[in-house]
CSV table of C-alpha atoms in Angstrom, one decimal:
chain,number,residue,atom,x,y,z
A,1,MET,CA,97.6,100.0,128.0
A,2,ALA,CA,96.4,96.4,127.7
A,3,SER,CA,93.7,95.7,125.2
A,4,ALA,CA,90.2,94.7,126.2
A,5,PRO,CA,90.5,91.0,125.3
A,6,ALA,CA,93.8,90.8,127.3
A,7,LEU,CA,92.1,92.3,130.3
A,8,ILE,CA,89.1,90.0,130.1
A,9,CYS,CA,91.4,86.9,129.7
A,10,ALA,CA,93.4,87.9,132.8
A,11,PHE,CA,90.2,88.3,134.7
A,12,LEU,CA,88.9,84.9,133.5
A,13,ILE,CA,92.0,83.2,134.6
A,14,SER,CA,92.1,84.9,138.0
A,15,VAL,CA,88.6,84.0,138.9
A,16,TYR,CA,88.8,80.5,137.4
A,17,VAL,CA,90.0,78.7,140.6
A,18,PRO,CA,88.1,76.0,142.3
A,19,PRO,CA,87.7,76.6,146.1
A,20,VAL,CA,90.3,75.0,148.3
A,21,SER,CA,88.9,73.4,151.4
A,22,VAL,CA,91.7,72.3,153.9
A,23,SER,CA,91.2,71.2,157.5
A,24,ALA,CA,92.9,73.1,160.2
A,25,GLN,CA,94.7,70.0,161.4
A,26,GLU,CA,96.8,69.9,158.2
A,27,GLN,CA,99.3,72.3,159.7
A,28,ARG,CA,102.2,71.3,157.5
A,29,GLU,CA,100.3,71.6,154.2
A,30,ARG,CA,102.2,73.6,151.6
A,31,ALA,CA,100.6,76.4,149.6
A,32,PRO,CA,98.5,75.0,146.7
A,33,VAL,CA,100.2,74.8,143.4
A,34,ARG,CA,98.0,75.8,140.4
A,35,LEU,CA,98.2,73.8,137.2
A,36,LEU,CA,96.3,74.5,133.9
A,37,ALA,CA,95.7,71.1,132.2
A,38,SER,CA,94.5,70.6,128.7
A,39,PHE,CA,91.4,68.5,128.2
A,40,GLY,CA,92.2,65.0,126.9
A,41,GLN,CA,95.9,65.3,127.6
A,42,LYS,CA,98.2,63.5,130.1
A,43,LEU,CA,99.1,65.4,133.3
A,44,GLN,CA,101.8,64.6,135.9
A,45,LEU,CA,101.5,65.8,139.5
A,46,SER,CA,104.6,65.8,141.7
A,47,CYS,CA,104.6,64.8,145.3
A,48,THR,CA,107.0,66.9,147.3
A,49,SER,CA,108.3,65.8,150.7
A,50,ALA,CA,109.7,68.0,153.4
A,51,GLY,CA,112.2,65.4,154.4
A,52,GLN,CA,115.2,63.9,152.7
A,53,GLY,CA,116.1,60.3,151.8
A,54,SER,CA,113.5,57.7,151.2
A,55,ILE,CA,110.2,58.9,150.1
A,56,GLY,CA,108.1,56.9,152.6
A,57,THR,CA,104.5,55.9,152.2
A,58,VAL,CA,102.6,57.9,149.7
A,59,HIS,CA,98.9,58.5,149.6
A,60,TRP,CA,97.0,60.5,146.9
A,61,LEU,CA,93.6,62.1,147.6
A,62,GLN,CA,91.3,64.1,145.5
A,63,LYS,CA,88.6,66.6,146.2
A,64,THR,CA,86.5,68.2,143.5
A,65,ASN,CA,83.9,70.9,143.6
A,66,SER,CA,81.2,68.2,143.8
A,67,MET,CA,82.8,66.4,146.8
A,68,GLU,CA,82.3,67.2,150.4
A,69,HIS,CA,85.3,65.1,151.7
A,70,TRP,CA,88.6,64.0,150.4
A,71,GLU,CA,88.6,60.7,148.5
A,72,GLU,CA,91.7,58.5,148.3
A,73,ILE,CA,92.7,57.6,144.8
A,74,ALA,CA,96.0,55.9,145.3
A,75,GLU,CA,97.7,54.1,148.3
A,76,LEU,CA,101.2,52.5,148.4
A,77,SER,CA,101.7,53.3,144.7
A,78,VAL,CA,98.5,51.5,143.8
A,79,PRO,CA,95.8,53.6,142.2
A,80,VAL,CA,92.2,52.9,142.9
A,81,ASP,CA,91.2,53.5,139.2
A,82,LYS,CA,94.0,52.2,137.0
A,83,GLU,CA,92.2,53.5,133.8
A,84,ARG,CA,92.5,57.1,135.1
A,85,PHE,CA,95.6,57.2,137.3
A,86,GLN,CA,99.1,55.9,137.5
A,87,VAL,CA,101.6,56.3,140.3
A,88,LEU,CA,105.3,56.5,139.4
A,89,GLU,CA,108.3,55.2,141.6
A,90,ASP,CA,109.0,58.7,142.8
A,91,GLY,CA,105.5,59.1,144.1
A,92,SER,CA,104.2,61.3,141.3
A,93,LEU,CA,100.6,60.9,140.1
A,94,VAL,CA,99.8,60.7,136.4
A,95,ILE,CA,96.4,61.5,135.1
A,96,LEU,CA,96.2,59.5,131.9
A,97,SER,CA,93.5,61.6,130.1
A,98,VAL,CA,92.5,64.8,131.8
A,99,GLY,CA,88.7,65.4,131.9
A,100,VAL,CA,86.5,68.0,133.5
A,101,LYS,CA,85.9,65.6,136.4
A,102,ASP,CA,89.6,65.9,137.3
A,103,GLU,CA,89.3,69.6,138.0
A,104,GLY,CA,89.8,70.3,141.7
A,105,LEU,CA,92.4,69.6,144.4
A,106,PHE,CA,94.9,66.8,144.6
A,107,LYS,CA,96.7,66.1,147.9
A,108,CYS,CA,99.8,64.1,148.3
A,109,ARG,CA,100.3,62.8,151.9
A,110,VAL,CA,103.7,61.3,152.8
A,111,GLU,CA,104.1,59.3,156.0
A,112,LYS,CA,107.7,59.1,157.1
A,113,ASN,CA,109.3,58.5,160.5
A,114,SER,CA,106.1,59.0,162.3
A,115,THR,CA,105.6,62.4,160.5
A,116,GLU,CA,103.3,63.5,157.8
A,117,ASP,CA,104.1,65.8,154.9
A,118,LEU,CA,101.3,67.3,152.8
A,119,SER,CA,101.3,69.1,149.4
A,120,VAL,CA,98.2,70.3,147.5
A,121,THR,CA,97.9,70.9,143.8
A,122,SER,CA,95.0,72.8,142.2
A,123,VAL,CA,94.2,71.5,138.8
A,124,LEU,CA,92.3,73.7,136.3
A,125,VAL,CA,91.0,72.1,133.1
A,126,TYR,CA,90.6,74.0,129.9
A,127,LYS,CA,89.4,73.1,126.4
A,128,LEU,CA,89.3,75.5,123.6
A,129,PRO,CA,85.8,75.6,121.9
A,130,SER,CA,85.4,75.0,118.2
A,131,GLU,CA,85.4,77.9,115.8
A,132,PRO,CA,82.6,80.3,116.7
A,133,VAL,CA,79.6,80.3,114.4
A,134,LEU,CA,77.7,83.6,113.7
A,135,LYS,CA,74.1,83.1,112.5
A,136,GLU,CA,72.4,86.2,111.3
A,137,SER,CA,68.7,86.5,112.2
A,138,TYR,CA,67.4,88.5,109.2
A,139,LEU,CA,68.6,89.7,105.8
A,140,THR,CA,67.3,93.2,106.2
A,141,PHE,CA,66.5,95.5,109.1
A,142,THR,CA,64.4,98.7,109.5
A,143,ALA,CA,66.0,101.8,110.9
A,144,GLY,CA,64.8,102.7,114.4
A,145,THR,CA,63.6,99.2,115.2
A,146,PHE,CA,65.0,97.2,118.1
A,147,SER,CA,66.1,94.1,116.2
A,148,GLU,CA,67.8,90.8,116.8
A,149,ILE,CA,71.0,91.0,114.9
A,150,GLY,CA,72.3,87.5,115.3
A,151,THR,CA,73.5,84.7,117.5
A,152,CYS,CA,77.2,83.8,118.2
A,153,ILE,CA,77.7,80.1,119.1
A,154,SER,CA,80.8,78.8,120.9
A,155,ASP,CA,80.6,75.0,121.1
A,156,ASP,CA,82.3,72.3,123.4
A,157,GLY,CA,84.5,74.5,125.5
A,158,HIS,CA,85.6,74.6,129.1
A,159,PRO,CA,85.2,76.7,131.1
A,160,VAL,CA,82.3,78.9,129.9
A,161,SER,CA,83.6,81.1,127.1
A,162,ASN,CA,83.3,84.9,127.2
A,163,ILE,CA,81.7,86.3,124.0
A,164,ASN,CA,82.1,90.0,122.9
A,165,TRP,CA,80.3,91.7,120.0
A,166,TYR,CA,81.9,94.2,117.6
A,167,LYS,CA,80.5,96.6,115.0
A,168,ASP,CA,83.0,97.8,112.4
A,169,GLY,CA,85.8,96.9,114.7
A,170,LYS,CA,84.4,98.7,117.7
A,171,GLU,CA,83.1,96.8,120.8
A,172,VAL,CA,79.3,96.9,121.3
A,173,VAL,CA,78.5,97.4,124.9
A,174,ALA,CA,75.1,96.4,126.3
A,175,ASN,CA,73.3,99.4,127.9
A,176,GLY,CA,69.9,97.8,128.6
A,177,ASN,CA,68.1,100.0,126.2
A,178,GLY,CA,69.0,100.1,122.5
A,179,THR,CA,71.7,97.4,123.0
A,180,GLN,CA,71.1,94.1,124.8
A,181,VAL,CA,73.0,90.8,124.9
A,182,LYS,CA,71.4,87.6,126.1
A,183,VAL,CA,73.6,84.6,126.9
A,184,HIS,CA,72.4,81.0,127.0
A,185,ILE,CA,74.7,78.3,128.4
A,186,ILE,CA,74.2,74.6,127.7
A,187,LYS,CA,76.2,71.9,129.6
A,188,ASN,CA,76.8,68.5,128.0
A,189,GLN,CA,76.1,66.0,130.8
A,190,ASN,CA,78.5,63.4,129.3
A,191,THR,CA,81.6,65.5,128.6
A,192,GLN,CA,80.8,68.3,131.0
A,193,LEU,CA,81.7,70.8,128.2
A,194,TYR,CA,79.8,74.0,127.6
A,195,THR,CA,78.1,75.5,124.6
A,196,THR,CA,77.7,79.2,124.9
A,197,GLU,CA,75.1,81.1,122.8
A,198,SER,CA,75.2,85.0,122.8
A,199,THR,CA,72.4,86.9,121.0
A,200,LEU,CA,72.8,90.6,120.2
A,201,TYR,CA,69.8,92.9,120.1
A,202,TYR,CA,70.5,96.3,118.7
A,203,THR,CA,68.6,99.4,117.4
A,204,LEU,CA,70.0,100.3,114.0
A,205,THR,CA,69.9,103.7,112.4
A,206,LYS,CA,70.2,104.9,108.8
A,207,ASP,CA,74.0,105.5,109.5
A,208,ASP,CA,74.4,101.7,110.0
A,209,VAL,CA,73.8,100.9,106.4
A,210,SER,CA,76.3,98.2,105.4
A,211,VAL,CA,78.0,98.0,108.8
A,212,GLN,CA,79.6,94.7,109.7
A,213,PHE,CA,79.0,92.7,113.0
A,214,GLU,CA,81.3,90.0,114.3
A,215,CYS,CA,81.9,88.2,117.7
A,216,LEU,CA,85.1,87.4,119.5
A,217,VAL,CA,85.3,84.4,121.8
A,218,LEU,CA,87.8,84.6,124.7
A,219,SER,CA,88.9,81.4,126.5
A,220,PRO,CA,91.7,80.6,129.0
A,221,SER,CA,94.5,78.5,127.7
A,222,ARG,CA,98.0,77.4,128.8
A,223,GLY,CA,99.5,80.4,127.1
A,224,GLY,CA,97.2,82.8,128.9
A,225,CYS,CA,94.2,83.4,126.7
A,226,GLU,CA,92.9,82.3,123.3
A,227,VAL,CA,90.9,84.7,121.0
A,228,GLN,CA,88.7,83.2,118.3
A,229,ARG,CA,87.0,85.5,115.8
A,230,SER,CA,83.8,84.7,113.9
A,231,ARG,CA,83.0,85.6,110.3
A,232,SER,CA,81.6,89.1,109.7
A,233,VAL,CA,78.0,89.7,108.9
A,234,ARG,CA,77.0,92.8,106.8
A,235,VAL,CA,73.5,94.2,107.6
A,236,ASP,CA,71.2,96.0,105.2
A,237,VAL,CA,69.3,98.8,106.9
A,238,HIS,CA,66.1,100.1,105.2
A,239,TYR,CA,64.8,103.6,105.9
A,240,ALA,CA,62.1,105.7,104.4
A,241,ILE,CA,62.6,108.6,102.0
A,242,GLU,CA,63.9,111.6,104.0
A,243,ASN,CA,64.9,114.0,101.3
A,244,VAL,CA,64.6,114.4,97.5
A,245,VAL,CA,66.5,117.0,95.5
A,246,ILE,CA,67.1,117.8,91.9
A,247,GLU,CA,70.6,118.2,90.6
A,248,ALA,CA,71.2,120.0,87.3
A,249,ASP,CA,74.1,119.3,84.8
A,250,PRO,CA,75.3,121.9,83.9
A,251,SER,CA,74.6,123.6,87.2
A,252,ASP,CA,74.4,127.1,85.7
A,253,GLU,CA,71.3,129.0,86.7
A,254,LEU,CA,70.9,130.4,83.2
A,255,ILE,CA,71.0,127.9,80.3
A,256,ASP,CA,72.0,129.1,76.8
A,257,GLU,CA,69.3,128.6,74.2
A,258,GLY,CA,70.2,125.6,71.9
A,259,GLY,CA,72.2,123.9,74.6
A,260,SER,CA,71.2,120.8,76.7
A,261,ILE,CA,70.6,120.1,80.3
A,262,THR,CA,70.2,117.0,82.4
A,263,LEU,CA,68.1,116.9,85.6
A,264,LYS,CA,68.9,114.2,88.1
A,265,CYS,CA,66.5,113.1,90.9
A,266,ARG,CA,68.4,112.2,94.1
A,267,ALA,CA,66.6,110.6,97.1
A,268,ASP,CA,68.0,109.9,100.5
A,269,THR,CA,66.6,106.4,101.1
A,270,ASN,CA,67.5,102.7,101.2
A,271,PRO,CA,66.7,100.7,99.1
A,272,PRO,CA,66.7,103.1,96.1
A,273,PRO,CA,63.3,104.3,94.9
A,274,ILE,CA,61.4,101.9,92.7
A,275,GLU,CA,59.9,104.6,90.5
A,276,TYR,CA,60.3,108.3,89.6
A,277,LEU,CA,57.9,110.8,88.1
A,278,TRP,CA,59.0,114.0,86.3
A,279,GLU,CA,56.5,116.8,85.9
A,280,LYS,CA,56.3,120.3,84.5
A,281,ASP,CA,53.2,122.5,84.9
A,282,GLY,CA,51.2,119.3,85.8
A,283,LYS,CA,52.3,117.5,82.6
A,284,LEU,CA,54.1,114.1,82.9
A,285,LEU,CA,57.5,114.1,81.3
A,286,GLY,CA,59.3,110.9,82.3
A,287,THR,CA,59.6,108.0,84.8
A,288,SER,CA,63.4,107.5,85.1
A,289,ASP,CA,65.8,108.9,87.6
A,290,GLN,CA,66.9,111.6,85.2
A,291,TYR,CA,65.4,113.8,82.5
A,292,THR,CA,67.4,115.3,79.6
A,293,ILE,CA,66.4,118.3,77.5
A,294,GLN,CA,68.1,118.6,74.1
A,295,ALA,CA,68.2,121.9,72.2
A,296,VAL,CA,66.8,124.0,75.0
A,297,SER,CA,64.4,126.7,73.9
A,298,LYS,CA,62.4,129.5,75.7
A,299,ARG,CA,59.4,127.2,75.9
A,300,ASP,CA,61.4,124.9,78.2
A,301,GLU,CA,61.6,127.5,80.9
A,302,GLY,CA,59.7,126.8,84.1
A,303,GLY,CA,59.5,124.7,87.2
A,304,TYR,CA,60.4,121.0,87.1
A,305,GLN,CA,59.4,118.5,89.9
A,306,CYS,CA,60.5,114.9,90.6
A,307,THR,CA,58.5,112.5,92.8
A,308,ALA,CA,60.4,109.4,94.2
A,309,PHE,CA,58.5,106.3,95.2
A,310,ASP,CA,59.5,103.4,97.4
A,311,PHE,CA,57.5,100.5,98.7
A,312,ASN,CA,55.8,102.4,101.5
A,313,PHE,CA,56.6,106.1,101.2
A,314,ASN,CA,56.9,108.8,98.6
A,315,GLN,CA,58.0,112.5,98.7
A,316,ARG,CA,57.9,115.3,96.1
A,317,SER,CA,61.0,117.3,95.5
A,318,ALA,CA,61.3,121.1,95.7
A,319,GLN,CA,60.7,122.8,92.4
A,320,LYS,CA,63.7,123.3,90.2
A,321,GLU,CA,63.5,126.5,88.0
A,322,ILE,CA,65.1,126.6,84.6
A,323,ARG,CA,65.8,129.9,82.9
A,324,VAL,CA,66.9,130.1,79.2
A,325,LYS,CA,69.1,132.8,77.8
A,326,ALA,CA,68.0,133.8,74.2
A,327,ARG,CA,70.9,133.9,71.7
A,328,GLU,CA,71.6,136.8,69.1
A,329,THR,CA,70.6,136.2,65.5
A,330,ASN,CA,71.6,139.5,63.7
A,331,ASN,CA,74.8,140.8,62.2
A,332,ALA,CA,74.6,144.5,61.4
A,333,VAL,CA,75.7,148.0,62.5
A,334,ASP,CA,73.5,149.9,64.9
A,335,GLY,CA,72.8,153.6,64.9
A,336,ALA,CA,76.0,154.4,66.8
A,337,GLY,CA,78.1,152.5,64.3
A,338,ARG,CA,78.9,149.7,66.7
A,339,GLY,CA,78.9,146.3,65.0
A,340,PHE,CA,77.5,143.1,66.5
A,341,SER,CA,78.2,139.8,64.8
A,342,ILE,CA,76.1,137.0,63.5
A,343,PHE,CA,77.4,134.0,65.4
A,344,THR,CA,77.5,130.4,64.3
A,345,ALA,CA,75.6,128.5,66.9
A,346,GLU,CA,75.6,124.7,67.3
A,347,SER,CA,72.2,123.1,68.0
A,348,HIS,CA,72.7,119.8,69.5
A,349,SER,CA,70.0,117.2,69.1
A,350,LYS,CA,70.0,113.4,69.2
A,351,ASP,CA,70.0,111.6,65.8
A,352,GLY,CA,69.5,108.0,65.4
A,353,HIS,CA,73.0,107.3,66.8
A,354,GLY,CA,72.9,109.8,69.5
A,355,GLY,CA,75.4,112.1,67.8
A,356,PRO,CA,75.2,116.0,67.5
A,357,ARG,CA,74.1,117.7,64.3
A,358,THR,CA,75.5,121.2,63.6
A,359,LEU,CA,73.5,123.9,61.7
A,360,ASN,CA,75.3,126.9,60.2
A,361,ARG,CA,73.0,129.9,60.6
A,362,ALA,CA,74.9,132.1,58.2
A,363,GLY,CA,74.3,129.5,55.5
A,364,MET,CA,70.7,129.4,56.4
A,365,VAL,CA,70.4,133.2,56.0
A,366,ILE,CA,72.1,133.1,52.6
A,367,GLY,CA,69.8,130.2,51.5
A,368,ILE,CA,66.8,132.2,52.4
A,369,ILE,CA,68.0,135.3,50.5
A,370,VAL,CA,68.7,133.3,47.4
A,371,THR,CA,65.3,131.6,47.6
A,372,LEU,CA,63.5,134.9,47.9
A,373,SER,CA,65.4,136.4,45.0
A,374,LEU,CA,64.5,133.5,42.8
A,375,VAL,CA,60.8,133.8,43.8
A,376,ALA,CA,60.9,137.5,42.9
A,377,PHE,CA,62.5,136.8,39.6
A,378,PHE,CA,59.9,134.3,38.6
A,379,ILE,CA,57.1,136.6,39.7
A,380,CYS,CA,58.5,139.4,37.4
A,381,VAL,CA,58.8,137.0,34.5
A,382,ALA,CA,55.2,135.8,34.9
A,383,TYR,CA,54.0,139.4,35.2
A,384,TYR,CA,55.8,140.4,32.0
A,385,ILE,CA,54.4,137.5,30.0
A,386,CYS,CA,50.9,138.1,31.1
A,387,TYR,CA,51.1,141.8,30.4
A,388,HIS,CA,52.3,141.4,26.8
A,389,ARG,CA,49.7,138.7,26.1
A,390,GLN,CA,46.9,140.9,27.1
A,391,LYS,CA,48.3,143.7,24.9
A,392,LYS,CA,48.4,141.6,21.8
A,393,GLU,CA,44.7,140.5,22.3
A,394,LYS,CA,43.5,144.2,22.5
A,395,LYS,CA,45.3,145.4,19.3
A,396,PRO,CA,43.0,143.7,16.6
A,397,LEU,CA,39.9,145.2,18.1
A,398,GLU,CA,41.4,148.7,18.1
A,399,ASP,CA,42.4,148.3,14.4
A,400,LEU,CA,38.8,147.1,13.5
A,401,GLU,CA,37.2,150.1,15.2
A,402,GLU,CA,39.5,152.4,13.3
A,403,THR,CA,38.6,150.9,9.9
A,404,THR,CA,34.8,151.2,10.6
A,405,ALA,CA,35.0,154.8,11.4
A,406,MET,CA,36.7,155.5,8.1
A,407,ASP,CA,34.4,153.3,5.9
A,408,PRO,CA,31.0,152.3,7.3
A,409,GLU,CA,30.2,150.1,4.3
A,410,LYS,CA,33.1,147.8,5.2
A,411,ALA,CA,31.7,147.2,8.7
A,412,PRO,CA,30.6,143.6,9.2
A,413,PRO,CA,26.9,142.8,9.3
A,414,SER,CA,26.9,142.0,12.9
A,415,ALA,CA,27.8,145.7,13.5
A,416,ALA,CA,24.6,147.1,11.6
A,417,THR,CA,21.6,148.3,13.7
A,418,PRO,CA,18.3,146.4,13.4
A,419,GLU,CA,16.4,149.5,12.3
A,420,GLY,CA,15.9,148.3,8.6
A,421,GLU,CA,14.0,145.3,9.9
A,422,GLU,CA,11.5,147.5,11.8
A,423,GLN,CA,10.8,149.7,8.7
């Protein structure tokens, strides 16, 4: 099956034929011969004669689309305009430099032996336009808005070029609603060449983010058809926030106590959000697109929310619940004689260099036991010292009381009663 550009080219060539107007009196006129001439090049037209022998008297006439009647351009091998035409000895007509004004019908009339022989040649002039230029209208577009994508310009061509639009390699067909193409044709009055401008209007969606548009210019040529391709233009489509979700790494529903977890805020929007807000129980936690918890504990359980902001819209995410699994801390034998072990857990936290720090829980338990033993030892020593010191202070008093009871005269004066003074 032929491609779309090939079919279009075939159609262009088939319809690109100037009308042939021939009088009914020209009974012996041969069927017109079609020639495709390149703009600015030399073209030779042969004059065919039905008879044999000498060629006779040759007359060349021309009739273009703008002429109502045939005009003689050469008689008896002498051209009327020597700067445009030349007649050879065999009667052929040479167009020295083909222009758009030479497009039309050329008739050779040969008079010989009181008879007339006619032959008509249809000349089609083509000129390939310059390389197409695609000018984008805007740098960014809004999804759902009917927008002008760009203009494709094909300059100095003949006939009028056919311009097709493509999006990511697929042809864009105008439907009159979400897709429209407007064509503007400018004719140079001096050269008679055409400049064709095709502007595409298209309704972009969020799925069109980063799609590429280009235009193809199709022009008739001697080989059949020439296809020229423009540069590609990538469009940037903006659309509002449609969905915000929180992704957890790791994704386990239950996080081991002492581990770590990273929450990532993902928003379906273009451009990306300009700001994020992390919250837990109404408390602000952070403003980046992700939030990391090191050394997870039971107090980190709860619901986390992320709000994504763009220039015009914002949307709060669904709540992400975090549950923490408490870890075992004993190593003993239960009543049934079943043993359960004290495990060595690693608590990961960020130091100054971001590296993990490992704590041996068994060592911590031993250190606590040793510390308590030393404290108990020092308490016992202190108690022992205080007890014996008090005992030594009480012993002299006891000895003194014992001596007084045995010999009252040896009692010190301070121990006598004041009765003698009263007598």
